[in-house]
């Protein structure tokens, strides 16, 4: 498969971005320093090209019933137009096919679903397969670009360059709420950094000009490397690392995304999850703050009093100036653990995530 | 574009070497190596007085995204380490050939440097 590019590819190259392959997409990893970019998002405002992500609109008279079958969270909880929900999409065994955000969009008589780029093909195949028993139409919106602006000043700065008549509407958005606007634009107060901000979907041919306007408004471009450290500090999962089809959401910190009520809603994976709950969930997700030498990395062994676990995402936290990780370990562990760092057992402490929210350390 | 000063010697594991007036050899990692790593956040150095074999692991350098071993390009006793680097690992990005030296070795035989790569050889190898 040839490498895919977003509508902002030339813009990134003009800005001196270092480009890498990400899931078949040619994407900016950083624009000079991932640490500076990370700090910019925590202290001010940064923007991310996330046009590689897959947007799928779901419409039709069975749209609600379809999504209530397809995902573990319940779209009936979306109480008003534009409201968003985070959920896992599970297989029958209760493994995570992908994680996603779904927005209720009354103007489409349905919903907008955003899934990961790396899982696009299998997600679409699965969604089509499940759709065959519902009156529902799925439409991929590959013609849309997506730009996330994140940081304490992101909304104020972005509002300087969006359509004047949208400004009050956008400023009134509540967290996890979006709105469909004219000309194919969709703006939501969501993100993947632990900061306030917006995710803006817009026609691809308008993306480069809008990106430059955001830059002019003082929003710095941020690469995928900082996106990863930001989301990890925010305690947010990355698909394919913190969970996958072999991992239960109950072992990946996603228990809160499973809508068990109403009990008669038979979402895919429900029976498997109920059996896991009845048997007792053996592995759970925790945050780790490192107290040893080095940096925690994905794949390192975690030694606890109840047996071994594994780090699923690890990095140096630019905000905390120490190493942190997301780990999957035997249930019932607390306090201190050890991590096998290239053959040496080094101390780490179990904490409740997130590590950082709105620019400040919040873990306990 | 990676830099490689002409007065230094290089090895393919991306360390540089400089022969000092007292016969010791200062060792660090190259500009190309720090570019590949990105923002360096952690450095581990060998103990002064330890005796390293050629190609033995002498330290660790970790960036936000990756960990990399630092090797002893020549055999000898470690006679000095750059302690300040441990507290300011970002120096590796800012000044890889100057303030960010890693350690100094007293080689058994200084002529071992003769067989190492020149700056041009090294730049050729990394395709710079």
Coordinates of C-alpha atoms in Angstrom, one line a residue:
Chain A
X1 CA 0.0 0.0 0.0
X2 CA 1.3 3.4 -0.9
X3 CA 1.8 6.0 1.8
X4 CA -1.2 8.3 2.4
X5 CA -0.9 12.0 3.0
X6 CA -3.3 14.4 4.7
X7 CA -4.3 17.8 3.1
X8 CA -1.7 19.4 5.4
X9 CA 1.3 17.4 4.2
X10 CA 2.9 20.2 2.2
X11 CA 2.2 22.6 5.1
X12 CA 4.0 20.4 7.6
X13 CA 7.0 20.1 5.3
X14 CA 7.2 23.8 4.8
X15 CA 7.3 24.2 8.6
X16 CA 10.3 21.9 8.8
X17 CA 8.5 19.0 10.4
X18 CA 10.3 15.7 10.7
X19 CA 7.9 13.3 9.0
X20 CA 7.5 9.6 9.8
X21 CA 5.2 6.7 8.7
X22 CA 2.3 6.3 11.1
X23 CA -0.1 3.4 10.2
X24 CA 0.6 4.0 6.5
X25 CA 0.3 7.8 6.8
X26 CA 3.1 10.3 6.3
X27 CA 2.8 12.3 9.5
X28 CA 4.7 15.0 11.4
X29 CA 6.5 13.4 14.5
X30 CA 7.8 16.8 15.6
X31 CA 8.6 20.3 14.3
X32 CA 11.9 20.6 16.2
X33 CA 11.5 19.6 19.8
X34 CA 8.7 17.3 21.1
X35 CA 9.4 18.6 24.7
X36 CA 8.8 22.2 23.7
X37 CA 5.7 21.2 21.8
X38 CA 4.4 19.3 24.9
X39 CA 5.0 22.3 27.1
X40 CA 3.3 24.7 24.6
X41 CA 0.1 22.6 24.8
X42 CA 0.2 22.5 28.6
X43 CA 0.9 26.2 29.0
X44 CA -0.7 27.9 25.9
X45 CA -2.1 26.4 22.7
X46 CA -1.0 23.8 20.1
X47 CA -2.6 22.3 17.0
X48 CA -2.4 18.8 15.7
X49 CA -3.2 17.4 12.2
X50 CA -5.4 14.4 12.9
X51 CA -6.8 14.2 9.4
X52 CA -5.6 10.6 9.2
X53 CA -8.3 9.6 11.7
X54 CA -11.4 7.9 10.2
X55 CA -14.8 9.7 10.3
X56 CA -17.9 7.6 9.7
X57 CA -21.4 9.0 9.7
X58 CA -24.2 6.6 10.7
X59 CA -27.7 7.4 9.6
X60 CA -31.0 5.6 9.1
X61 CA -34.0 4.7 11.1
X62 CA -32.1 2.0 13.1
X63 CA -29.0 4.2 13.7
X64 CA -29.6 4.3 17.5
X65 CA -30.4 0.6 17.8
X66 CA -27.3 -0.3 15.6
X67 CA -24.9 1.7 17.8
X68 CA -26.5 0.2 20.9
X69 CA -25.5 -3.2 19.5
X70 CA -22.1 -2.2 18.1
X71 CA -20.5 -0.4 21.1
X72 CA -20.2 -1.0 24.8
X73 CA -21.3 2.4 25.9
X74 CA -24.9 3.4 25.3
X75 CA -25.8 6.2 22.7
X76 CA -29.1 6.6 24.6
X77 CA -27.0 8.5 27.1
X78 CA -26.5 11.2 24.5
X79 CA -29.1 13.6 25.9
X80 CA -28.8 16.4 23.4
X81 CA -27.6 17.3 19.9
X82 CA -23.9 17.3 19.5
X83 CA -23.2 15.4 22.8
X84 CA -20.2 13.0 22.6
X85 CA -19.5 9.6 24.1
X86 CA -16.2 7.6 24.4
X87 CA -16.6 3.8 24.0
X88 CA -14.9 0.6 23.1
X89 CA -16.2 -1.4 20.1
X90 CA -15.8 -5.0 21.2
X91 CA -15.8 -8.4 19.6
X92 CA -17.9 -11.3 20.9
X93 CA -15.1 -12.4 23.2
X94 CA -15.1 -9.0 24.8
X95 CA -11.8 -7.9 23.3
X96 CA -11.4 -4.3 22.1
X97 CA -11.6 -4.0 18.3
X98 CA -11.1 -0.2 18.7
X99 CA -11.9 2.7 20.9
X100 CA -13.9 5.6 19.4
X101 CA -15.9 8.8 20.0
X102 CA -19.5 9.0 18.8
X103 CA -21.3 12.3 18.5
X104 CA -25.1 12.6 18.3
X105 CA -25.8 14.8 15.3
X106 CA -29.5 15.5 14.8
X107 CA -28.8 17.3 11.6
X108 CA -27.6 14.1 10.0
X109 CA -30.5 12.2 11.6
X110 CA -27.9 10.0 13.2
X111 CA -24.4 10.0 14.6
X112 CA -20.8 10.7 13.7
X113 CA -18.2 8.2 14.8
X114 CA -14.4 8.8 14.8
X115 CA -12.2 5.8 14.9
X116 CA -8.4 5.3 14.8
X117 CA -6.4 5.5 11.5
X118 CA -4.4 2.3 12.2
X119 CA -7.6 0.2 12.6
X120 CA -9.7 1.8 9.7
X121 CA -10.0 -1.3 7.5
X122 CA -10.9 -3.8 10.1
X123 CA -13.3 -1.3 11.8
X124 CA -15.1 -0.5 8.6
X125 CA -15.4 -4.2 7.8
X126 CA -16.8 -5.0 11.3
X127 CA -19.2 -2.1 11.3
X128 CA -20.5 -3.1 7.8
X129 CA -20.9 -6.7 9.0
X130 CA -22.9 -5.7 12.0
X131 CA -24.9 -3.2 9.9
X132 CA -26.3 -5.9 7.7
X133 CA -29.0 -6.7 10.2
X134 CA -30.1 -3.0 10.7
X135 CA -31.7 -0.3 8.5
X136 CA -28.7 1.9 8.6
X137 CA -26.3 3.6 6.2
X138 CA -22.6 4.1 6.9
X139 CA -20.7 6.8 5.1
X140 CA -17.0 7.3 5.5
X141 CA -16.1 11.0 5.3
X142 CA -12.6 10.7 3.9
X143 CA -13.0 14.2 2.3
X144 CA -12.8 15.8 5.7
X145 CA -9.6 17.1 7.3
X146 CA -9.4 17.2 11.1
X147 CA -7.4 19.6 13.2
X148 CA -7.3 19.5 17.0
X149 CA -6.4 22.7 18.9
X150 CA -5.5 22.0 22.5
X151 CA -4.3 24.0 25.5
X152 CA -5.5 26.6 28.0
X153 CA -5.6 29.3 25.4
X154 CA -6.6 27.1 22.4
X155 CA -10.3 28.0 22.3
X156 CA -9.8 31.7 22.7
X157 CA -7.1 31.8 20.0
X158 CA -9.0 29.5 17.6
X159 CA -12.1 31.7 18.0
X160 CA -10.2 34.6 16.5
X161 CA -10.0 32.9 13.2
X162 CA -13.2 30.9 12.8
X163 CA -16.3 32.4 11.2
X164 CA -17.4 35.4 13.3
X165 CA -21.0 34.1 13.5
X166 CA -19.8 30.8 15.0
X167 CA -17.8 32.3 17.8
X168 CA -20.5 32.5 20.4
X169 CA -21.7 29.0 19.6
X170 CA -18.3 27.5 19.8
X171 CA -17.5 29.3 23.1
X172 CA -20.8 28.0 24.5
X173 CA -19.9 24.3 23.8
X174 CA -19.7 22.2 26.9
X175 CA -16.9 19.6 27.3
X176 CA -17.7 16.6 25.2
X177 CA -20.1 18.5 23.0
X178 CA -19.9 19.2 19.3
X179 CA -21.9 21.0 16.7
X180 CA -22.4 20.6 12.9
X181 CA -21.9 24.0 11.2
X182 CA -22.4 25.2 7.6
X183 CA -20.1 24.2 4.8
X184 CA -19.4 20.8 6.2
X185 CA -17.6 22.0 9.3
X186 CA -18.0 20.2 12.7
X187 CA -16.5 21.6 15.8
X188 CA -16.4 19.7 19.1
X189 CA -14.9 20.5 22.6
X190 CA -13.0 17.2 22.8
X191 CA -9.4 16.1 22.6
X192 CA -6.6 13.8 23.6
X193 CA -4.3 15.8 25.8
X194 CA -6.0 16.4 29.1
X195 CA -6.3 20.1 28.2
X196 CA -9.3 22.1 27.1
X197 CA -9.6 22.5 23.4
X198 CA -11.5 21.7 20.2
X199 CA -11.4 19.1 17.5
X200 CA -12.4 20.7 14.2
X201 CA -13.5 18.7 11.1
X202 CA -13.6 20.7 7.9
X203 CA -13.4 20.2 4.1
X204 CA -10.0 19.1 3.1
X205 CA -9.5 21.9 0.6
X206 CA -9.9 24.5 3.4
X207 CA -7.5 22.8 5.8
X208 CA -4.2 24.4 4.8
X209 CA -5.6 27.9 4.8
X210 CA -7.2 27.4 8.2
X211 CA -4.1 25.8 9.7
X212 CA -2.1 28.9 8.6
X213 CA -4.7 31.2 10.2
X214 CA -4.5 29.2 13.4
X215 CA -0.7 29.6 13.3
X216 CA -1.1 33.3 12.8
X217 CA -3.4 33.4 15.8
X218 CA -0.5 32.1 17.9
X219 CA -1.2 28.3 17.9
X220 CA 1.9 26.2 17.5
X221 CA 2.0 23.0 15.4
X222 CA 2.5 19.9 17.5
X223 CA 3.7 16.5 16.2
X224 CA 2.6 12.9 17.0
X225 CA 5.5 12.5 19.6
X226 CA 4.1 15.2 21.9
X227 CA 0.6 13.9 21.3
X228 CA 1.7 10.6 22.8
X229 CA 3.3 12.1 25.9
X230 CA 0.3 14.4 26.4
X231 CA -2.2 11.6 26.2
X232 CA -0.1 9.4 28.5
X233 CA 0.1 12.2 31.1
X234 CA -3.7 12.5 30.7
X235 CA -4.0 8.8 31.4
X236 CA -5.6 8.1 28.1
X237 CA -5.3 4.8 26.3
X238 CA -3.6 4.3 22.9
X239 CA -5.1 1.5 20.8
X240 CA -2.7 -1.3 20.0
X241 CA -0.6 -0.5 23.0
X242 CA -2.8 -0.2 26.1
X243 CA -5.5 -2.5 24.7
X244 CA -6.3 -4.6 21.6
X245 CA -8.6 -7.5 20.6
X246 CA -7.0 -9.8 23.1
X247 CA -7.6 -7.4 26.0
X248 CA -10.8 -6.9 27.9
X249 CA -11.9 -3.3 28.5
X250 CA -12.1 -4.3 32.2
X251 CA -8.3 -4.9 32.2
X252 CA -7.7 -1.7 30.2
X253 CA -9.2 1.0 32.5
X254 CA -12.3 1.1 30.3
X255 CA -14.8 -0.2 32.8
X256 CA -16.4 3.3 33.1
X257 CA -17.2 3.2 29.3
X258 CA -19.4 0.0 29.6
X259 CA -23.1 0.8 30.0
X260 CA -24.4 -2.2 32.0
X261 CA -27.8 -0.6 32.3
X262 CA -30.3 -1.2 30.9
X263 CA -29.6 -4.9 31.4
X264 CA -31.6 -5.9 28.3
X265 CA -29.3 -4.0 25.9
X266 CA -27.4 -6.9 24.4
X267 CA -24.3 -5.1 23.0
X268 CA -21.6 -7.2 21.3
X269 CA -19.2 -8.6 24.0
X270 CA -21.7 -8.2 26.8
X271 CA -21.9 -11.9 27.6
X272 CA -18.2 -12.3 27.7
X273 CA -17.7 -9.3 30.0
X274 CA -20.4 -10.5 32.3
X275 CA -18.6 -13.9 32.6
X276 CA -15.3 -12.1 33.3
X277 CA -16.9 -10.0 36.0
X278 CA -18.5 -13.1 37.6
X279 CA -15.2 -15.0 37.6
X280 CA -13.3 -11.9 38.8
X281 CA -11.1 -9.7 36.6
X282 CA -7.5 -11.0 36.9
X283 CA -5.6 -8.0 35.5
X284 CA -6.3 -4.3 36.0
X285 CA -4.9 -1.1 34.6
X286 CA -2.9 1.2 36.9
X287 CA -0.7 4.2 36.5
X288 CA 2.9 4.0 37.6
X289 CA 5.2 6.8 38.7
X290 CA 8.8 5.7 38.4
X291 CA 11.2 6.2 41.3
X292 CA 14.2 4.4 39.8
X293 CA 16.9 5.1 37.2
X294 CA 16.0 5.3 33.5
X295 CA 12.7 5.6 31.7
X296 CA 9.8 3.2 31.7
X297 CA 9.0 1.7 28.3
X298 CA 6.2 -0.4 26.8
X299 CA 6.8 -4.1 27.3
X300 CA 8.8 -3.9 30.5
X301 CA 7.9 -6.5 33.1
X302 CA 6.3 -5.2 36.3
X303 CA 6.9 -7.3 39.5
X304 CA 4.1 -7.1 42.1
X305 CA 3.3 -9.1 45.2
X306 CA 0.6 -10.9 43.3
X307 CA 2.6 -11.8 40.2
X308 CA 3.9 -10.1 37.1
X309 CA 2.3 -7.5 34.9
X310 CA 3.5 -5.4 31.9
X311 CA 3.9 -1.8 31.0
X312 CA 1.6 -1.0 28.1
X313 CA 2.8 2.7 27.6
X314 CA 5.8 4.3 29.2
X315 CA 7.6 7.6 28.7
X316 CA 9.4 10.5 30.4
X317 CA 6.7 12.9 31.5
X318 CA 7.8 16.4 30.4
X319 CA 5.3 18.0 32.9
X320 CA 6.3 15.9 35.9
X321 CA 10.0 15.7 34.9
X322 CA 10.0 12.0 35.8
X323 CA 9.1 8.8 34.1
X324 CA 5.4 7.5 34.1
X325 CA 3.6 4.6 32.7
X326 CA 0.3 2.8 32.1
X327 CA 0.6 -0.8 33.2
X328 CA -1.6 -3.9 33.3
X329 CA -1.0 -5.8 36.5
X330 CA -2.6 -8.5 38.7
X331 CA -5.7 -7.2 40.5
X332 CA -5.3 -6.4 44.2
X333 CA -1.8 -4.8 43.9
X334 CA -1.2 -1.5 45.6
X335 CA 1.7 0.7 46.8
X336 CA 5.1 -0.2 45.5
X337 CA 6.1 -2.4 42.6
X338 CA 9.3 -3.1 40.8
X339 CA 10.0 -2.7 37.1
X340 CA 12.5 -4.8 35.2
X341 CA 14.6 -2.1 33.4
X342 CA 17.1 -3.9 31.2
X343 CA 17.7 -6.6 33.9
X344 CA 17.7 -4.4 36.9
X345 CA 14.6 -4.2 39.2
X346 CA 13.8 -0.5 39.9
X347 CA 11.1 0.9 42.2
X348 CA 7.8 2.4 41.0
X349 CA 4.6 3.5 42.8
X350 CA 1.1 2.7 41.8
X351 CA -1.1 5.8 41.3
X352 CA -4.6 6.7 40.3
X353 CA -4.6 8.3 36.8
X354 CA -4.6 10.8 35.2
X355 CA -1.1 12.0 36.0
X356 CA -1.8 15.6 34.6
X357 CA -5.0 17.5 34.0
X358 CA -5.2 21.1 32.9
X359 CA -1.5 21.7 33.2
X360 CA -1.1 20.4 36.7
X361 CA 0.0 17.1 38.4
X362 CA -3.2 15.5 39.8
X363 CA -2.2 11.8 40.4
X364 CA -2.6 10.3 43.9
Chain B
X1 CA 22.3 18.2 8.4
X2 CA 24.4 16.4 10.9
X3 CA 27.7 17.9 11.9
X4 CA 31.0 16.0 12.5
X5 CA 34.1 18.0 13.5
X6 CA 37.2 17.0 11.4
X7 CA 39.5 16.8 14.4
X8 CA 37.5 13.9 16.0
X9 CA 37.4 10.1 15.3
X10 CA 34.2 8.2 15.0
X11 CA 32.8 4.7 15.3
X12 CA 29.7 3.2 13.6
X13 CA 27.8 3.0 16.9
X14 CA 27.7 6.8 16.8
X15 CA 30.3 7.7 19.4
X16 CA 33.0 10.3 18.8
X17 CA 36.6 10.2 20.3
X18 CA 39.1 12.9 21.0
X19 CA 42.7 12.2 22.0
X20 CA 43.7 14.6 24.8
X21 CA 47.2 16.0 25.5
X22 CA 47.6 13.7 28.5
X23 CA 47.0 10.6 26.4
X24 CA 43.4 10.1 27.6
X25 CA 40.5 9.8 25.2
X26 CA 37.3 11.8 25.6
X27 CA 34.1 10.0 24.3
X28 CA 30.6 11.3 23.5
X29 CA 27.8 10.6 21.1
X30 CA 27.5 12.3 17.7
X31 CA 25.2 15.0 16.5
X32 CA 23.6 12.4 14.3
X33 CA 22.9 10.2 17.3
X34 CA 21.3 13.0 19.3
X35 CA 19.2 13.9 16.2
X36 CA 18.0 10.3 16.0
X37 CA 17.2 10.2 19.7
X38 CA 15.4 13.5 20.0
X39 CA 15.1 15.2 23.3
X40 CA 17.4 13.5 25.7
X41 CA 16.1 13.1 29.3
X42 CA 18.3 10.6 31.0
X43 CA 22.0 9.7 30.9
X44 CA 23.8 6.9 32.8
X45 CA 27.7 6.9 32.9
X46 CA 30.3 4.3 33.9
X47 CA 32.0 4.4 37.2
X48 CA 35.4 6.1 37.4
X49 CA 38.0 3.4 37.8
X50 CA 36.1 0.8 35.9
X51 CA 38.0 -1.0 33.2
X52 CA 36.0 -1.4 30.0
X53 CA 36.6 -3.9 27.2
X54 CA 36.3 -2.6 23.6
X55 CA 32.6 -2.5 22.6
X56 CA 31.5 -3.0 26.2
X57 CA 28.4 -1.2 27.4
X58 CA 29.6 2.0 29.1
X59 CA 26.4 3.9 29.7
X60 CA 22.8 4.6 28.6
X61 CA 21.3 7.6 26.9
X62 CA 17.5 7.9 26.9
X63 CA 15.3 10.4 25.0
X64 CA 11.6 10.8 25.5
X65 CA 11.0 8.2 22.8
X66 CA 13.9 5.7 23.0
X67 CA 16.7 4.2 25.0
X68 CA 20.1 3.6 23.5
X69 CA 23.3 2.0 25.0
X70 CA 26.6 3.9 24.9
X71 CA 29.6 1.7 24.1
X72 CA 33.3 2.0 24.9
X73 CA 34.8 2.3 21.4
X74 CA 38.2 1.4 22.7
X75 CA 39.4 -0.6 25.7
X76 CA 40.8 1.1 28.8
X77 CA 40.2 2.4 32.3
X78 CA 37.6 5.1 32.9
X79 CA 39.5 8.1 34.4
X80 CA 36.8 10.8 34.3
X81 CA 33.0 11.1 33.8
X82 CA 30.9 14.2 33.1
X83 CA 28.7 14.2 36.2
X84 CA 27.1 17.5 35.1
X85 CA 25.5 15.7 32.2
X86 CA 23.4 13.5 34.6
X87 CA 21.7 16.6 36.0
X88 CA 21.4 18.3 32.6
X89 CA 20.8 15.6 30.0
X90 CA 19.4 18.1 27.5
X91 CA 23.0 19.2 27.0
X92 CA 23.4 16.2 24.7
X93 CA 21.1 17.8 22.2
X94 CA 22.5 21.3 22.6
X95 CA 26.3 20.6 22.5
X96 CA 27.1 17.0 21.6
X97 CA 30.8 17.6 20.8
X98 CA 31.5 20.0 23.7
X99 CA 29.7 20.3 27.1
X100 CA 28.0 16.9 26.5
X101 CA 31.1 14.7 26.6
X102 CA 30.3 11.4 28.4
X103 CA 33.5 9.9 29.8
X104 CA 37.3 9.8 29.4
X105 CA 39.2 6.6 29.0
X106 CA 43.0 5.9 29.5
X107 CA 43.7 3.5 26.7
X108 CA 46.3 0.8 27.0
X109 CA 47.5 1.9 23.6
X110 CA 46.6 5.3 22.0
X111 CA 47.4 4.0 18.5
X112 CA 44.0 2.2 18.5
X113 CA 42.6 5.5 17.4
X114 CA 44.4 5.3 14.1
X115 CA 42.1 2.6 12.7
X116 CA 38.9 4.5 13.5
X117 CA 36.7 6.5 11.1
X118 CA 37.5 10.1 10.1
X119 CA 34.7 12.7 10.0
X120 CA 34.3 12.2 6.2
X121 CA 34.1 8.4 6.6
X122 CA 31.5 8.8 9.3
X123 CA 29.4 11.3 7.4
X124 CA 29.6 9.0 4.4
X125 CA 28.4 6.1 6.5
X126 CA 25.3 7.9 7.9
X127 CA 24.5 9.2 4.4
X128 CA 24.9 12.9 5.5

